[in-house]
Amino acid sequence: MENKREILSVKDLNKSYDAFKLKNVSLTLQAGSIMGFIGRNGAGKTTTLKSMVNLVHSDTGSVEFFGMDIKTHESEIKQRISFAFGGVDYYLQKKLGTITNVYKRFYDQWDEKAYEDYLKQFELNSDKNVKELSQGMRVKYGLALALSHHAEILILDEPTSGLDPVSRDEILNIFTDVVDSKQASILFSTHITSDLDKCADEITYIKNGEILVSEEKDSFVDSYRLVEGSMDQLTEALKSIIIGCHERRGEFSGLIKSKDCENAQDIKCSPADLESIMIHIERRA
Amino acid sequence: MKNLLYKEFKLALHPTCYIFLLMAFMLLIPNYPYYVAFFYQTLGIFFIFVGGQANNDVYFTTLLPVPKRATVKARFGVIIIMELAQIAVSIPFAILRNSLNPLENQAGMEANIALFGLVLMMYAIFNMVFLPMVYKTAFKIGLPYVFACSAMAIFVGVAELSIQLIPALKTTLDTLDLRYLPQQLAVLIFGILVFLLVTTLAYLKSATRFEKIDL
């Protein structure tokens, strides 16, 4: 898979509900990368992901996979991608083998050998029912299905939610292995920022239905600094640039843009991480 | 379509659909409203959708690389197969009933060819009311089933009353007398045509609705 090739392009997606709006959502995914789609609950992550695969019909905007519009090439695109809500949560009473036997018939590129290998690698038993699998194993089963039909893009809605830290780490390691071995690119939503610290190349941050930023993770993290100091250091000038200021017992803390650091001299500035960036941005009214 | 039908039978079809096929034995009851034996299959079809909800069938299916319309067509396919199977399984029981007990059915229509035509019309009404209503939301299934059952009950009531109260219909349709075979075959053919036409319309309406909804 050639790097830096645009394989997914979302442009100006809009969708209005009574109580929620998706506003001009745009993002692009490059081949060979992991994009973390981050935002708090209800920010519009799932609606955006569903719009990408036509489960939700956007009012305006376009979604292109491999240069093809999802509205006109849906089946062709779905042969080459995989979409999952967390882990496999369908047909819980059925054996994995039964589900796979149905699923594989739909994919031209199905690779039985690869599937068998993934079952072994993920320690999945095809005689078990889905309901007998832990949440982490369900995610792995979904990945086994997706990778066995050689999906080039995996779109996963909160695959790590509800998993224990060890299972989360396992899943994230699988993500990096998949991308590093150039099998697929991954776009996954999460509100667990440490997931992204571990494996994301790019970050897309959505708030109230609007994309705040979509860029490389490192440059995004580097564009903010945490500041803290005593209340007498909190000048009006500083107040105007500080994000999510929190005041307690004569002290303040907050976030500023790195470029504003020169306006915050004599204040303790420290590198920010994704979690603190998210918390401060969300704290801002 | 072959793969989707395979999926319907392997994953979606509720086991009660097979069990309800056995309800055809009710045609052996000497005096009984025989429509009931056929009604059970609509309950089985309702259970397919109930099971579908519990198993997130809509997401599993719509994320497969197939058009949304095709998933509706496959579901219609399995429904039509089960409805026709219900009738097919009933035929030997009807023959058996009539040879074992040639006495008149006191509780309604005889188990004859005209009955099968009327049952096809009843299934057509069920398909037209239930399925487009279900595919309007893809998750509300209770109320559509209540409406569909009501529509079927009204149809059966009107059909039975007409046949019992109108002598010409009573004589020709509610009988095992082979002299009236042409009239009864006419009802069967009319039933087949109504079933095909109405079910096709129900499919078109359902598919269009399902394509529009957000999941």
PDB file of C-alpha atoms in Angstrom, chain A residues 15 17 50 53-58 74-76 78-79 83-85 89-94 98-99 101-103 105-107, chain B residues 3-4 6-7 10-13 51-52 54-57 59-68 75 210-215:
ATOM      1  CA  LYS A  15     -26.993  16.393   8.765  1.00  0.00           C
ATOM      2  CA  TYR A  17     -31.795  16.314  13.492  1.00  0.00           C
ATOM      3  CA  LYS A  50     -22.629   6.101   9.911  1.00  0.00           C
ATOM      4  CA  VAL A  53     -21.151   4.175   5.031  1.00  0.00           C
ATOM      5  CA  ASN A  54     -24.605   5.401   4.063  1.00  0.00           C
ATOM      6  CA  LEU A  55     -26.383   4.099   7.173  1.00  0.00           C
ATOM      7  CA  VAL A  56     -27.296   7.720   7.764  1.00  0.00           C
ATOM      8  CA  HIS A  57     -28.149   9.897   4.792  1.00  0.00           C
ATOM      9  CA  SER A  58     -26.364  13.209   4.949  1.00  0.00           C
ATOM     10  CA  GLU A  74     -21.772   1.478  -2.212  1.00  0.00           C
ATOM     11  CA  SER A  75     -21.423  -2.256  -2.834  1.00  0.00           C
ATOM     12  CA  GLU A  76     -18.048  -1.914  -4.540  1.00  0.00           C
ATOM     13  CA  LYS A  78     -18.082  -2.144   0.985  1.00  0.00           C
ATOM     14  CA  GLN A  79     -16.113  -4.981  -0.602  1.00  0.00           C
ATOM     15  CA  PHE A  83     -17.357  -1.043   9.458  1.00  0.00           C
ATOM     16  CA  ALA A  84     -18.120  -2.213  12.966  1.00  0.00           C
ATOM     17  CA  PHE A  85     -19.805  -0.856  16.057  1.00  0.00           C
ATOM     18  CA  ASP A  89     -22.834  -7.762  18.465  1.00  0.00           C
ATOM     19  CA  TYR A  90     -25.091  -9.546  16.025  1.00  0.00           C
ATOM     20  CA  TYR A  91     -26.493 -13.044  16.141  1.00  0.00           C
ATOM     21  CA  LEU A  92     -25.212 -13.604  19.667  1.00  0.00           C
ATOM     22  CA  GLN A  93     -26.716 -17.097  19.862  1.00  0.00           C
ATOM     23  CA  LYS A  94     -25.005 -18.269  16.683  1.00  0.00           C
ATOM     24  CA  THR A  98     -22.062 -20.226  11.244  1.00  0.00           C
ATOM     25  CA  ILE A  99     -21.762 -16.445  10.989  1.00  0.00           C
ATOM     26  CA  ASN A 101     -19.954 -19.186   6.715  1.00  0.00           C
ATOM     27  CA  VAL A 102     -22.638 -16.639   5.799  1.00  0.00           C
ATOM     28  CA  TYR A 103     -20.404 -13.559   5.889  1.00  0.00           C
ATOM     29  CA  ARG A 105     -20.025 -15.571   0.746  1.00  0.00           C
ATOM     30  CA  PHE A 106     -20.442 -11.861   0.172  1.00  0.00           C
ATOM     31  CA  TYR A 107     -16.763 -11.042  -0.304  1.00  0.00           C
TER      32      TYR A 107
ATOM     33  CA  ASN B   3     -26.177 -15.314  -0.775  1.00  0.00           C
ATOM     34  CA  LEU B   4     -28.750 -13.097   0.923  1.00  0.00           C
ATOM     35  CA  TYR B   6     -28.754 -18.225   2.284  1.00  0.00           C
ATOM     36  CA  LYS B   7     -28.197 -15.677   5.058  1.00  0.00           C
ATOM     37  CA  LYS B  10     -29.104 -19.683   8.079  1.00  0.00           C
ATOM     38  CA  LEU B  11     -29.327 -16.709  10.405  1.00  0.00           C
ATOM     39  CA  ALA B  12     -32.609 -14.824  10.256  1.00  0.00           C
ATOM     40  CA  LEU B  13     -35.375 -17.375   9.863  1.00  0.00           C
ATOM     41  CA  GLY B  51     -35.410 -12.015  16.283  1.00  0.00           C
ATOM     42  CA  GLY B  52     -33.853  -9.570  13.839  1.00  0.00           C
ATOM     43  CA  ALA B  54     -32.619  -8.881  19.155  1.00  0.00           C
ATOM     44  CA  ASN B  55     -29.771  -9.896  16.866  1.00  0.00           C
ATOM     45  CA  ASN B  56     -29.044  -6.536  15.224  1.00  0.00           C
ATOM     46  CA  ASP B  57     -29.843  -8.103  11.876  1.00  0.00           C
ATOM     47  CA  TYR B  59     -26.785  -3.644  10.876  1.00  0.00           C
ATOM     48  CA  PHE B  60     -25.269  -6.999  10.001  1.00  0.00           C
ATOM     49  CA  THR B  61     -27.108  -7.065   6.693  1.00  0.00           C
ATOM     50  CA  THR B  62     -26.838  -3.449   5.608  1.00  0.00           C
ATOM     51  CA  LEU B  63     -23.088  -3.441   6.208  1.00  0.00           C
ATOM     52  CA  LEU B  64     -22.637  -6.322   3.779  1.00  0.00           C
ATOM     53  CA  PRO B  65     -21.607  -5.312   0.260  1.00  0.00           C
ATOM     54  CA  VAL B  66     -25.129  -5.437  -1.147  1.00  0.00           C
ATOM     55  CA  PRO B  67     -27.655  -2.717  -2.007  1.00  0.00           C
ATOM     56  CA  LYS B  68     -30.197  -1.968   0.734  1.00  0.00           C
ATOM     57  CA  ARG B  75     -36.515 -10.821   3.277  1.00  0.00           C
ATOM     58  CA  PHE B 210     -36.008   1.309   3.763  1.00  0.00           C
ATOM     59  CA  GLU B 211     -33.605   3.108   1.448  1.00  0.00           C
ATOM     60  CA  LYS B 212     -34.690   6.447   2.857  1.00  0.00           C
ATOM     61  CA  ILE B 213     -34.422   5.784   6.574  1.00  0.00           C
ATOM     62  CA  ASP B 214     -31.404   6.502   8.743  1.00  0.00           C
ATOM     63  CA  LEU B 215     -30.228   3.527  10.768  1.00  0.00           C
TER      64      LEU B 215
END
